[in-house]
């Protein structure tokens, strides 16, 4: 992908995990190739990454491109807009602009700088008999804008009013209903009032239907996946994501979730939405707070990192155990995540599918690969994800009468069955080749004598760099 970007070539990517029906077409058009990526210039088949690199090395890239894409009148074919369904593609060199009730990337950058270590000093102030923590005055805002942006005070006041209009911060105390910026008033950032990663501002614009917001989110996630996640799905360039315009646009889009009702979504739409939300929320949290370092910080991280959705906060813990695991008790817990009166319980999935464990990525190297899921193909995608994970993480040794598997099957044993035998029977249909043959033979012996062991879980961050592992990110 980087070769195409570096040469200014617009392109679209077809995600075969989301459109499995196209695997056959790809094999037919490539002479039987089943690996990805496979590259086409219009209908002209180029080959894989190595073939593209060879064209560049031999100085033939532009000639091949013109031959494939230029018509008789010398104009580009319009295939980039017509030949591939936009919902399953993304262009890595396209600037994205998300409508967000007046919030622009520039305004978001000003606010985030204001919140940074070089920004406004947060203080505790006494107003009447009430202590207001993590606050600042209007004068603090004006002075910081004048100093940082080098604008006159009159311009700083206008800009401060704009930040207030966009609800980046809110007046406190007796002025809480005032919409006019005042240098004497005490303010707090909205994200300090409702501490979630998508509450840098209080969403006050028109709220679109859930399906439109989710489609927009998914398009942005595909763009991030295309640019910053290795083809294997197991390495993420967190630094590059944090600095990208694509991530800035994603952060603007996800603010709308504050007011979006999910009530009309189908079960498959809910499933795909919450899997995708969990995985990007994990990345968002690691960028904002840094990755957790040990068991204690992991527990805090998964409870702290959250989005405000339809007026309620959903942490990573809430999404995994409350929504996707259908409110089953988390490992080691005596209680369910959502109580009977919890308003979030209305979005608990109706049917539990244990295959979700092979789609959720908590940021560790031992986690499954990251993929972006689509409601229309979610069942096929879950099947592929489960088969892929089990093929790599389950080893059946007939001679030793031993099966070694991921620690996930230990932590969530009850999700796969009531006994060790149930877990092995769950795994069996997802195995293939020699792996399946060995497991079938083991299960044909005395099942009580089969030894099951679990691999150590590598909690190190699944971090990668496009600079250091260039080919993995193409």
Tab-separated table of C-alpha atoms in Angstrom:
chain	number	residue	atom	x	y	z
A	1	UNK	CA	0.000	0.000	0.000
A	2	UNK	CA	2.796	2.397	0.869
A	3	UNK	CA	4.245	2.041	-2.658
A	4	UNK	CA	0.933	3.182	-4.125
A	5	UNK	CA	0.710	6.057	-1.649
A	6	UNK	CA	4.297	7.147	-2.317
A	7	UNK	CA	3.593	7.217	-6.048
A	8	UNK	CA	0.346	9.167	-5.683
A	9	UNK	CA	-1.817	6.327	-6.985
A	10	UNK	CA	-5.394	6.318	-5.681
A	11	UNK	CA	-6.688	2.823	-5.012
A	12	UNK	CA	-9.444	0.869	-3.393
A	13	UNK	CA	-9.117	-2.204	-1.219
A	14	UNK	CA	-11.586	-5.105	-1.257
A	15	UNK	CA	-11.748	-6.820	2.140
A	16	UNK	CA	-12.290	-10.511	1.299
A	17	UNK	CA	-13.069	-11.318	4.913
A	18	UNK	CA	-16.101	-9.094	4.528
A	19	UNK	CA	-16.980	-10.322	1.023
A	20	UNK	CA	-16.087	-14.040	1.102
A	21	UNK	CA	-18.024	-14.650	-2.136
A	22	UNK	CA	-15.194	-12.857	-3.984
A	23	UNK	CA	-12.535	-15.424	-3.014
A	24	UNK	CA	-13.533	-17.578	-6.016
A	25	UNK	CA	-13.446	-14.597	-8.382
A	26	UNK	CA	-9.985	-13.664	-7.133
A	27	UNK	CA	-8.670	-17.205	-7.665
A	28	UNK	CA	-10.195	-17.281	-11.164
A	29	UNK	CA	-8.622	-13.950	-12.123
A	30	UNK	CA	-5.195	-14.768	-10.671
A	31	UNK	CA	-4.766	-18.306	-11.957
A	32	UNK	CA	-5.518	-19.961	-8.627
A	33	UNK	CA	-3.787	-17.607	-6.164
A	34	UNK	CA	-5.368	-17.613	-2.698
A	35	UNK	CA	-2.960	-15.351	-0.779
A	36	UNK	CA	-3.520	-11.634	-0.314
A	37	UNK	CA	-2.963	-8.990	-1.399
A	38	UNK	CA	-3.467	-9.479	-5.145
A	39	UNK	CA	-3.118	-6.243	-7.132
A	40	UNK	CA	-5.000	-5.125	-10.249
A	41	UNK	CA	-4.660	-1.974	-12.317
A	42	UNK	CA	-8.254	-1.863	-13.586
A	43	UNK	CA	-8.641	-5.330	-15.198
A	44	UNK	CA	-4.877	-5.790	-15.640
A	45	UNK	CA	-3.555	-8.321	-13.099
A	46	UNK	CA	-0.224	-7.193	-11.598
A	47	UNK	CA	0.453	-9.866	-8.962
A	48	UNK	CA	1.413	-9.612	-5.300
A	49	UNK	CA	3.597	-7.182	-3.341
A	50	UNK	CA	6.846	-8.558	-4.779
A	51	UNK	CA	5.559	-8.073	-8.343
A	52	UNK	CA	4.647	-4.454	-7.589
A	53	UNK	CA	8.072	-3.863	-6.013
A	54	UNK	CA	9.715	-5.330	-9.134
A	55	UNK	CA	7.855	-2.862	-11.363
A	56	UNK	CA	9.135	0.001	-9.205
A	57	UNK	CA	12.710	-1.319	-9.187
A	58	UNK	CA	12.713	-1.676	-12.987
A	59	UNK	CA	11.158	1.781	-13.492
A	60	UNK	CA	8.120	0.298	-15.255
A	61	UNK	CA	5.386	1.277	-12.800
A	62	UNK	CA	4.134	4.371	-14.650
A	63	UNK	CA	4.162	2.668	-18.042
A	64	UNK	CA	2.184	-0.301	-16.707
A	65	UNK	CA	-0.246	2.020	-14.966
A	66	UNK	CA	-0.880	4.091	-18.086
A	67	UNK	CA	-1.333	1.007	-20.243
A	68	UNK	CA	-3.928	-0.381	-17.854
A	69	UNK	CA	-5.798	2.756	-16.867
A	70	UNK	CA	-5.693	5.239	-19.753
A	71	UNK	CA	-8.438	5.183	-22.343
A	72	UNK	CA	-8.172	6.206	-25.966
A	73	UNK	CA	-8.689	9.850	-25.049
A	74	UNK	CA	-6.002	9.711	-22.354
A	75	UNK	CA	-8.433	10.103	-19.440
A	76	UNK	CA	-8.575	7.879	-16.379
A	77	UNK	CA	-11.247	5.241	-16.222
A	78	UNK	CA	-13.846	6.020	-13.586
A	79	UNK	CA	-13.518	2.523	-12.148
A	80	UNK	CA	-12.358	3.912	-8.784
A	81	UNK	CA	-15.892	5.190	-8.241
A	82	UNK	CA	-17.959	2.546	-10.025
A	83	UNK	CA	-16.359	-0.887	-10.067
A	84	UNK	CA	-16.191	-1.660	-6.350
A	85	UNK	CA	-18.817	-1.256	-3.644
A	86	UNK	CA	-17.733	1.719	-1.526
A	87	UNK	CA	-18.840	0.032	1.667
A	88	UNK	CA	-16.077	-2.535	1.471
A	89	UNK	CA	-13.232	-0.344	0.274
A	90	UNK	CA	-10.992	2.466	1.431
A	91	UNK	CA	-8.504	4.784	-0.170
A	92	UNK	CA	-5.390	5.409	1.847
A	93	UNK	CA	-4.547	8.786	0.384
A	94	UNK	CA	-7.987	10.365	0.625
A	95	UNK	CA	-8.566	13.094	3.203
A	96	UNK	CA	-11.710	12.325	5.160
A	97	UNK	CA	-14.025	15.048	6.400
A	98	UNK	CA	-16.725	14.118	8.872
A	99	UNK	CA	-19.705	16.407	9.485
A	100	UNK	CA	-19.720	17.036	13.229
A	101	UNK	CA	-22.057	19.962	14.096
A	102	UNK	CA	-19.373	22.528	13.290
A	103	UNK	CA	-16.376	20.792	14.856
A	104	UNK	CA	-13.389	20.797	12.536
A	105	UNK	CA	-10.047	19.005	12.947
A	106	UNK	CA	-8.511	22.438	13.567
A	107	UNK	CA	-10.875	23.193	16.464
A	108	UNK	CA	-10.289	19.733	17.922
A	109	UNK	CA	-6.520	20.275	17.703
A	110	UNK	CA	-6.777	23.614	19.547
A	111	UNK	CA	-8.803	21.972	22.317
A	112	UNK	CA	-6.486	18.959	22.633
A	113	UNK	CA	-3.468	21.278	22.840
A	114	UNK	CA	-5.272	23.271	25.500
A	115	UNK	CA	-5.704	20.032	27.463
A	116	UNK	CA	-2.089	18.909	27.016
A	117	UNK	CA	0.882	19.409	29.341
A	118	UNK	CA	1.572	22.769	27.655
A	119	UNK	CA	-2.042	23.864	27.931
A	120	UNK	CA	-4.169	25.490	30.590
A	121	UNK	CA	-3.387	24.640	34.197
A	122	UNK	CA	-6.356	22.935	35.832
A	123	UNK	CA	-7.091	24.201	39.331
A	124	UNK	CA	-9.438	23.753	42.276
A	125	UNK	CA	-11.560	26.819	42.973
A	126	UNK	CA	-14.034	27.717	45.705
A	127	UNK	CA	-17.380	29.084	44.512
A	128	UNK	CA	-19.575	29.918	47.464
A	129	UNK	CA	-19.356	26.847	49.687
A	130	UNK	CA	-18.615	24.480	46.801
A	131	UNK	CA	-15.186	23.257	45.671
A	132	UNK	CA	-14.885	22.882	41.900
A	133	UNK	CA	-11.995	20.651	40.876
A	134	UNK	CA	-10.143	20.460	37.533
A	135	UNK	CA	-11.479	23.842	36.436
A	136	UNK	CA	-10.287	27.104	34.905
A	137	UNK	CA	-11.601	30.600	34.265
A	138	UNK	CA	-12.536	32.266	31.012
A	139	UNK	CA	-9.533	34.557	31.513
A	140	UNK	CA	-7.271	31.474	31.611
A	141	UNK	CA	-8.613	30.448	28.201
A	142	UNK	CA	-8.141	33.889	26.665
A	143	UNK	CA	-4.597	34.255	27.984
A	144	UNK	CA	-3.601	30.811	26.745
A	145	UNK	CA	-5.036	31.448	23.258
A	146	UNK	CA	-3.240	34.803	23.015
A	147	UNK	CA	0.050	33.232	24.137
A	148	UNK	CA	-0.168	30.008	22.111
A	149	UNK	CA	-1.801	31.168	18.871
A	150	UNK	CA	-0.316	34.668	18.989
A	151	UNK	CA	-3.662	36.329	18.308
A	152	UNK	CA	-5.022	39.584	19.770
A	153	UNK	CA	-7.273	39.349	22.812
A	154	UNK	CA	-10.382	40.208	20.780
A	155	UNK	CA	-9.736	37.229	18.469
A	156	UNK	CA	-9.023	35.004	21.456
A	157	UNK	CA	-12.423	35.921	22.951
A	158	UNK	CA	-14.197	35.057	19.677
A	159	UNK	CA	-12.358	31.734	19.491
A	160	UNK	CA	-13.149	30.970	23.151
A	161	UNK	CA	-16.843	31.605	22.431
A	162	UNK	CA	-16.618	29.123	19.556
A	163	UNK	CA	-15.075	26.468	21.847
A	164	UNK	CA	-17.901	27.103	24.325
A	165	UNK	CA	-20.544	26.910	21.556
A	166	UNK	CA	-19.119	23.535	20.559
A	167	UNK	CA	-19.401	22.376	24.185
A	168	UNK	CA	-15.731	21.553	24.665
A	169	UNK	CA	-16.147	23.104	28.097
A	170	UNK	CA	-19.154	24.103	30.205
A	171	UNK	CA	-19.823	26.898	32.731
A	172	UNK	CA	-20.129	25.927	36.385
A	173	UNK	CA	-22.103	27.079	39.410
A	174	UNK	CA	-24.609	29.908	39.076
A	175	UNK	CA	-23.541	30.490	35.454
A	176	UNK	CA	-24.190	26.870	34.371
A	177	UNK	CA	-26.986	27.859	31.955
A	178	UNK	CA	-25.116	30.737	30.337
A	179	UNK	CA	-24.219	30.379	26.668
A	180	UNK	CA	-22.094	33.548	26.516
A	181	UNK	CA	-18.358	33.313	27.145
A	182	UNK	CA	-17.210	35.366	30.130
A	183	UNK	CA	-13.646	35.815	31.369
A	184	UNK	CA	-14.880	35.789	34.997
A	185	UNK	CA	-16.809	32.518	34.803
A	186	UNK	CA	-15.436	29.156	35.985
A	187	UNK	CA	-15.452	26.362	33.378
A	188	UNK	CA	-14.846	22.610	33.277
A	189	UNK	CA	-14.063	20.473	30.247
A	190	UNK	CA	-16.997	18.279	29.285
A	191	UNK	CA	-14.779	15.194	29.277
A	192	UNK	CA	-14.021	15.838	32.967
A	193	UNK	CA	-17.747	15.901	33.702
A	194	UNK	CA	-18.490	12.762	31.660
A	195	UNK	CA	-15.102	11.006	31.414
A	196	UNK	CA	-15.218	8.945	28.209
A	197	UNK	CA	-12.949	9.005	25.172
A	198	UNK	CA	-15.684	10.376	22.898
A	199	UNK	CA	-16.747	13.232	25.195
A	200	UNK	CA	-14.235	15.929	24.362
A	201	UNK	CA	-17.372	17.877	23.542
A	202	UNK	CA	-21.025	17.452	24.428
A	203	UNK	CA	-22.723	16.405	21.178
A	204	UNK	CA	-25.365	19.054	20.471
A	205	UNK	CA	-25.909	18.626	16.743
A	206	UNK	CA	-28.513	16.713	14.795
A	207	UNK	CA	-28.323	12.986	15.503
A	208	UNK	CA	-28.395	10.683	12.499
A	209	UNK	CA	-29.974	7.200	12.495
A	210	UNK	CA	-27.744	4.564	14.086
A	211	UNK	CA	-27.163	2.757	10.785
A	212	UNK	CA	-25.740	5.919	9.173
A	213	UNK	CA	-23.397	6.629	12.084
A	214	UNK	CA	-22.247	2.998	12.217
A	215	UNK	CA	-21.609	2.927	8.450
A	216	UNK	CA	-19.522	6.091	8.793
A	217	UNK	CA	-17.576	4.609	11.706
A	218	UNK	CA	-16.981	1.408	9.786
A	219	UNK	CA	-15.668	3.288	6.740
A	220	UNK	CA	-13.246	5.171	8.982
A	221	UNK	CA	-12.181	1.955	10.722
A	222	UNK	CA	-11.476	0.346	7.361
A	223	UNK	CA	-9.315	3.342	6.501
A	224	UNK	CA	-7.349	2.962	9.755
A	225	UNK	CA	-6.997	-0.789	9.195
A	226	UNK	CA	-5.790	-0.191	5.650
A	227	UNK	CA	-3.142	2.308	6.709
A	228	UNK	CA	-1.878	1.282	10.120
A	229	UNK	CA	-2.598	-2.396	10.854
A	230	UNK	CA	-0.350	-5.119	9.426
A	231	UNK	CA	-1.866	-7.570	6.945
A	232	UNK	CA	-1.679	-10.285	9.583
A	233	UNK	CA	-3.884	-8.167	11.842
A	234	UNK	CA	-1.454	-8.757	14.702
A	235	UNK	CA	0.588	-5.535	14.657
A	236	UNK	CA	-0.646	-1.969	15.067
A	237	UNK	CA	1.325	1.216	14.443
A	238	UNK	CA	-0.128	3.165	17.377
A	239	UNK	CA	2.169	6.173	16.887
A	240	UNK	CA	1.247	6.595	13.229
A	241	UNK	CA	-2.460	6.257	14.026
A	242	UNK	CA	-2.259	8.925	16.734
A	243	UNK	CA	-0.660	11.405	14.325
A	244	UNK	CA	-2.941	10.709	11.349
A	245	UNK	CA	-5.758	12.810	9.915
A	246	UNK	CA	-7.763	9.587	9.620
A	247	UNK	CA	-7.763	9.144	13.401
A	248	UNK	CA	-8.695	12.785	13.956
A	249	UNK	CA	-11.710	12.286	11.698
A	250	UNK	CA	-12.599	9.081	13.521
A	251	UNK	CA	-12.536	10.900	16.873
A	252	UNK	CA	-14.920	13.511	15.488
A	253	UNK	CA	-17.310	10.870	14.174
A	254	UNK	CA	-17.431	8.783	17.346
A	255	UNK	CA	-18.640	11.783	19.383
A	256	UNK	CA	-22.069	11.381	17.807
A	257	UNK	CA	-22.465	8.037	19.582
A	258	UNK	CA	-23.258	10.025	22.736
A	259	UNK	CA	-26.843	10.528	21.526
A	260	UNK	CA	-27.376	7.687	19.038
A	261	UNK	CA	-30.065	5.133	19.897
A	262	UNK	CA	-29.250	1.543	18.936
A	263	UNK	CA	-32.795	0.335	19.608
A	264	UNK	CA	-33.678	-0.367	15.976
A	265	UNK	CA	-30.607	-2.422	15.113
A	266	UNK	CA	-30.794	-6.120	14.275
A	267	UNK	CA	-28.881	-8.715	16.294
A	268	UNK	CA	-26.201	-8.971	13.603
A	269	UNK	CA	-25.862	-5.179	13.384
A	270	UNK	CA	-25.443	-4.977	17.155
A	271	UNK	CA	-22.894	-7.808	17.143
A	272	UNK	CA	-20.732	-6.262	14.407
A	273	UNK	CA	-21.012	-2.777	15.938
A	274	UNK	CA	-19.910	-3.798	19.427
A	275	UNK	CA	-17.043	-6.011	18.193
A	276	UNK	CA	-15.712	-3.155	16.053
A	277	UNK	CA	-16.274	-0.653	18.858
A	278	UNK	CA	-14.399	-2.826	21.362
A	279	UNK	CA	-11.375	-3.199	19.103
A	280	UNK	CA	-11.051	0.473	18.166
A	281	UNK	CA	-11.786	1.563	21.752
A	282	UNK	CA	-8.835	-0.585	22.862
A	283	UNK	CA	-6.552	1.196	20.365
A	284	UNK	CA	-8.007	4.596	21.295
A	285	UNK	CA	-7.401	3.887	24.991
A	286	UNK	CA	-3.810	2.753	24.439
A	287	UNK	CA	-3.114	5.977	22.512
A	288	UNK	CA	-4.739	8.271	25.081
A	289	UNK	CA	-3.605	6.612	28.321
A	290	UNK	CA	-0.747	4.332	27.273
A	291	UNK	CA	-1.020	0.528	27.357
A	292	UNK	CA	-1.464	-1.259	30.710
A	293	UNK	CA	1.764	-2.695	32.155
A	294	UNK	CA	0.606	-5.390	34.584
A	295	UNK	CA	-2.455	-7.279	35.837
A	296	UNK	CA	-3.572	-4.475	38.163
A	297	UNK	CA	-3.267	-1.743	35.542
A	298	UNK	CA	-5.026	-3.977	32.985
A	299	UNK	CA	-8.028	-4.312	35.289
A	300	UNK	CA	-8.140	-0.540	35.758
A	301	UNK	CA	-7.668	0.088	32.019
A	302	UNK	CA	-10.545	-2.166	30.913
A	303	UNK	CA	-12.910	-0.531	33.406
A	304	UNK	CA	-11.740	3.035	32.697
A	305	UNK	CA	-11.528	3.148	28.897
A	306	UNK	CA	-15.033	3.865	27.637
A	307	UNK	CA	-17.333	5.536	25.119
A	308	UNK	CA	-20.580	7.322	25.894
A	309	UNK	CA	-23.252	5.578	23.798
A	310	UNK	CA	-26.917	6.606	23.860
A	311	UNK	CA	-26.368	8.498	27.113
A	312	UNK	CA	-24.619	5.685	29.017
A	313	UNK	CA	-20.947	4.821	29.469
A	314	UNK	CA	-19.679	1.540	28.046
A	315	UNK	CA	-16.181	0.468	29.054
A	316	UNK	CA	-14.176	-2.299	27.412
A	317	UNK	CA	-15.238	-4.494	30.346
A	318	UNK	CA	-18.917	-3.591	29.844
A	319	UNK	CA	-18.862	-4.307	26.101
A	320	UNK	CA	-17.119	-7.670	26.421
A	321	UNK	CA	-18.880	-9.133	29.449
A	322	UNK	CA	-22.143	-7.197	29.543
A	323	UNK	CA	-23.041	-6.985	25.839
A	324	UNK	CA	-21.122	-9.563	23.802
A	325	UNK	CA	-21.021	-12.329	26.445
A	326	UNK	CA	-24.706	-11.704	27.164
A	327	UNK	CA	-24.025	-10.537	30.725
A	328	UNK	CA	-22.302	-13.736	31.820
A	329	UNK	CA	-20.144	-13.354	34.916
A	330	UNK	CA	-16.576	-12.257	34.104
A	331	UNK	CA	-13.842	-14.760	35.024
A	332	UNK	CA	-13.223	-14.706	38.776
A	333	UNK	CA	-16.259	-12.530	39.504
A	334	UNK	CA	-19.266	-13.375	41.665
A	335	UNK	CA	-21.496	-10.848	39.942
A	336	UNK	CA	-22.774	-10.068	36.469
A	337	UNK	CA	-21.656	-6.841	34.825
A	338	UNK	CA	-25.149	-5.330	34.478
A	339	UNK	CA	-27.745	-5.458	37.248
A	340	UNK	CA	-31.454	-5.909	36.511
A	341	UNK	CA	-32.112	-2.158	36.573
A	342	UNK	CA	-29.062	-1.139	34.540
A	343	UNK	CA	-30.266	0.865	31.484
A	344	UNK	CA	-27.482	-0.669	29.384
A	345	UNK	CA	-29.056	-4.114	29.716
A	346	UNK	CA	-31.458	-3.209	26.891
A	347	UNK	CA	-28.595	-3.757	24.443
A	348	UNK	CA	-27.463	-7.172	25.724
A	349	UNK	CA	-27.320	-9.573	22.773
A	350	UNK	CA	-30.128	-12.123	22.759
A	351	UNK	CA	-27.996	-15.071	21.660
A	352	UNK	CA	-24.520	-15.825	22.987
A	353	UNK	CA	-21.960	-16.867	20.359
A	354	UNK	CA	-18.638	-18.100	21.831
A	355	UNK	CA	-16.906	-17.310	18.542
A	356	UNK	CA	-16.763	-13.651	19.643
A	357	UNK	CA	-13.675	-14.571	21.694
A	358	UNK	CA	-11.699	-14.915	18.445
A	359	UNK	CA	-12.611	-11.399	17.274
A	360	UNK	CA	-11.881	-9.317	20.385
A	361	UNK	CA	-8.411	-7.787	20.575
A	362	UNK	CA	-7.265	-6.537	23.973
A	363	UNK	CA	-3.952	-5.234	22.609
A	364	UNK	CA	-1.824	-8.248	23.579
A	365	UNK	CA	0.406	-10.184	21.196
A	366	UNK	CA	-1.500	-13.399	21.981
A	367	UNK	CA	-4.833	-11.864	20.954
A	368	UNK	CA	-6.587	-12.772	17.688
A	369	UNK	CA	-5.922	-10.602	14.610
A	370	UNK	CA	-7.785	-7.305	14.263
A	371	UNK	CA	-10.462	-7.205	11.580
A	372	UNK	CA	-13.321	-4.834	10.772
A	373	UNK	CA	-16.660	-6.653	10.747
A	374	UNK	CA	-19.813	-6.112	8.726
A	375	UNK	CA	-23.338	-7.109	9.831
A	376	UNK	CA	-24.180	-8.646	6.453
A	377	UNK	CA	-21.307	-11.148	6.586
A	378	UNK	CA	-20.792	-11.429	10.344
A	379	UNK	CA	-21.568	-15.156	10.578
A	380	UNK	CA	-19.101	-16.087	7.832
A	381	UNK	CA	-16.513	-13.721	9.316
A	382	UNK	CA	-16.877	-15.290	12.777
A	383	UNK	CA	-16.389	-18.718	11.219
A	384	UNK	CA	-13.216	-17.595	9.446
A	385	UNK	CA	-11.865	-15.870	12.569
A	386	UNK	CA	-12.481	-18.963	14.712
A	387	UNK	CA	-10.945	-21.376	12.196
A	388	UNK	CA	-7.905	-19.120	11.811
A	389	UNK	CA	-7.342	-18.754	15.557
A	390	UNK	CA	-7.805	-22.450	16.330
A	391	UNK	CA	-5.500	-23.493	13.475
A	392	UNK	CA	-2.709	-21.447	15.093
A	393	UNK	CA	-3.460	-21.851	18.794
A	394	UNK	CA	-4.611	-25.495	19.202
A	395	UNK	CA	-2.091	-28.352	18.860
A	396	UNK	CA	-3.152	-31.993	19.217
A	397	UNK	CA	-0.302	-34.444	19.996
A	398	UNK	CA	-1.526	-38.006	19.523
A	399	UNK	CA	1.665	-39.626	20.855
A	400	UNK	CA	1.517	-37.685	24.122
A	401	UNK	CA	-2.290	-37.777	24.297
A	402	UNK	CA	-2.118	-34.035	24.855
A	403	UNK	CA	-3.916	-31.009	23.473
A	404	UNK	CA	-2.289	-27.614	23.976
A	405	UNK	CA	-4.434	-24.554	23.427
A	406	UNK	CA	-4.746	-20.837	24.051
A	407	UNK	CA	-5.288	-19.648	27.600
A	408	UNK	CA	-8.606	-18.182	26.408
A	409	UNK	CA	-10.105	-21.683	26.600
A	410	UNK	CA	-9.103	-21.810	30.267
A	411	UNK	CA	-10.305	-18.356	31.304
A	412	UNK	CA	-13.633	-18.712	29.487
A	413	UNK	CA	-14.081	-22.481	29.800
A	414	UNK	CA	-17.787	-22.173	30.668
A	415	UNK	CA	-18.433	-20.319	27.416
A	416	UNK	CA	-17.395	-23.391	25.437
A	417	UNK	CA	-19.025	-26.126	27.514
A	418	UNK	CA	-19.355	-27.672	30.921
A	419	UNK	CA	-16.350	-29.988	30.736
A	420	UNK	CA	-12.952	-30.466	29.124
A	421	UNK	CA	-14.569	-32.855	26.659
A	422	UNK	CA	-17.125	-30.185	25.671
A	423	UNK	CA	-14.307	-27.735	24.924
A	424	UNK	CA	-12.540	-30.257	22.683
A	425	UNK	CA	-15.816	-31.020	20.893
A	426	UNK	CA	-16.336	-27.290	20.367
A	427	UNK	CA	-12.868	-26.962	18.841
A	428	UNK	CA	-13.146	-30.012	16.551
A	429	UNK	CA	-15.376	-28.589	13.747
A	430	UNK	CA	-13.006	-25.641	13.334
A	431	UNK	CA	-9.910	-27.822	12.885
A	432	UNK	CA	-8.531	-28.972	9.565
A	433	UNK	CA	-6.071	-31.437	8.044
A	434	UNK	CA	-3.666	-33.247	10.339
A	435	UNK	CA	-4.852	-31.186	13.303
A	436	UNK	CA	-8.396	-32.513	12.912
A	437	UNK	CA	-7.250	-36.085	12.270
A	438	UNK	CA	-5.168	-36.121	15.464
A	439	UNK	CA	-7.966	-34.635	17.558
A	440	UNK	CA	-10.528	-37.116	16.203
A	441	UNK	CA	-8.228	-40.013	17.123
A	442	UNK	CA	-7.617	-38.586	20.580
A	443	UNK	CA	-11.341	-38.236	21.190
A	444	UNK	CA	-11.775	-41.840	20.071
A	445	UNK	CA	-9.539	-43.009	22.937
A	446	UNK	CA	-10.248	-42.789	26.645
A	447	UNK	CA	-11.222	-39.133	26.859
A	448	UNK	CA	-10.525	-38.950	30.591
A	449	UNK	CA	-6.837	-39.599	29.885
A	450	UNK	CA	-6.423	-36.707	27.429
A	451	UNK	CA	-4.191	-34.036	28.923
A	452	UNK	CA	-5.144	-30.446	28.163
A	453	UNK	CA	-2.562	-27.713	28.732
A	454	UNK	CA	-2.627	-23.991	28.036
A	455	UNK	CA	-0.069	-21.729	26.375
A	456	UNK	CA	1.366	-18.781	28.249
A	457	UNK	CA	-0.410	-15.570	27.258
A	458	UNK	CA	1.863	-12.875	25.874
A	459	UNK	CA	0.511	-9.601	27.268
A	460	UNK	CA	3.104	-7.439	25.497
A	461	UNK	CA	1.506	-4.769	23.319
A	462	UNK	CA	0.798	-5.761	19.708
A	463	UNK	CA	2.810	-2.798	18.513
A	464	UNK	CA	4.397	-2.576	15.091
A	465	UNK	CA	5.900	0.128	12.914
A	466	UNK	CA	5.391	0.771	9.214
A	467	UNK	CA	8.963	2.046	9.102
A	468	UNK	CA	10.523	-1.025	10.733
A	469	UNK	CA	8.293	-3.702	9.146
A	470	UNK	CA	7.408	-2.025	5.877
A	471	UNK	CA	6.335	-5.134	3.955
A	472	UNK	CA	4.009	-6.355	6.723
A	473	UNK	CA	1.953	-3.183	6.405
A	474	UNK	CA	1.565	-3.314	2.616
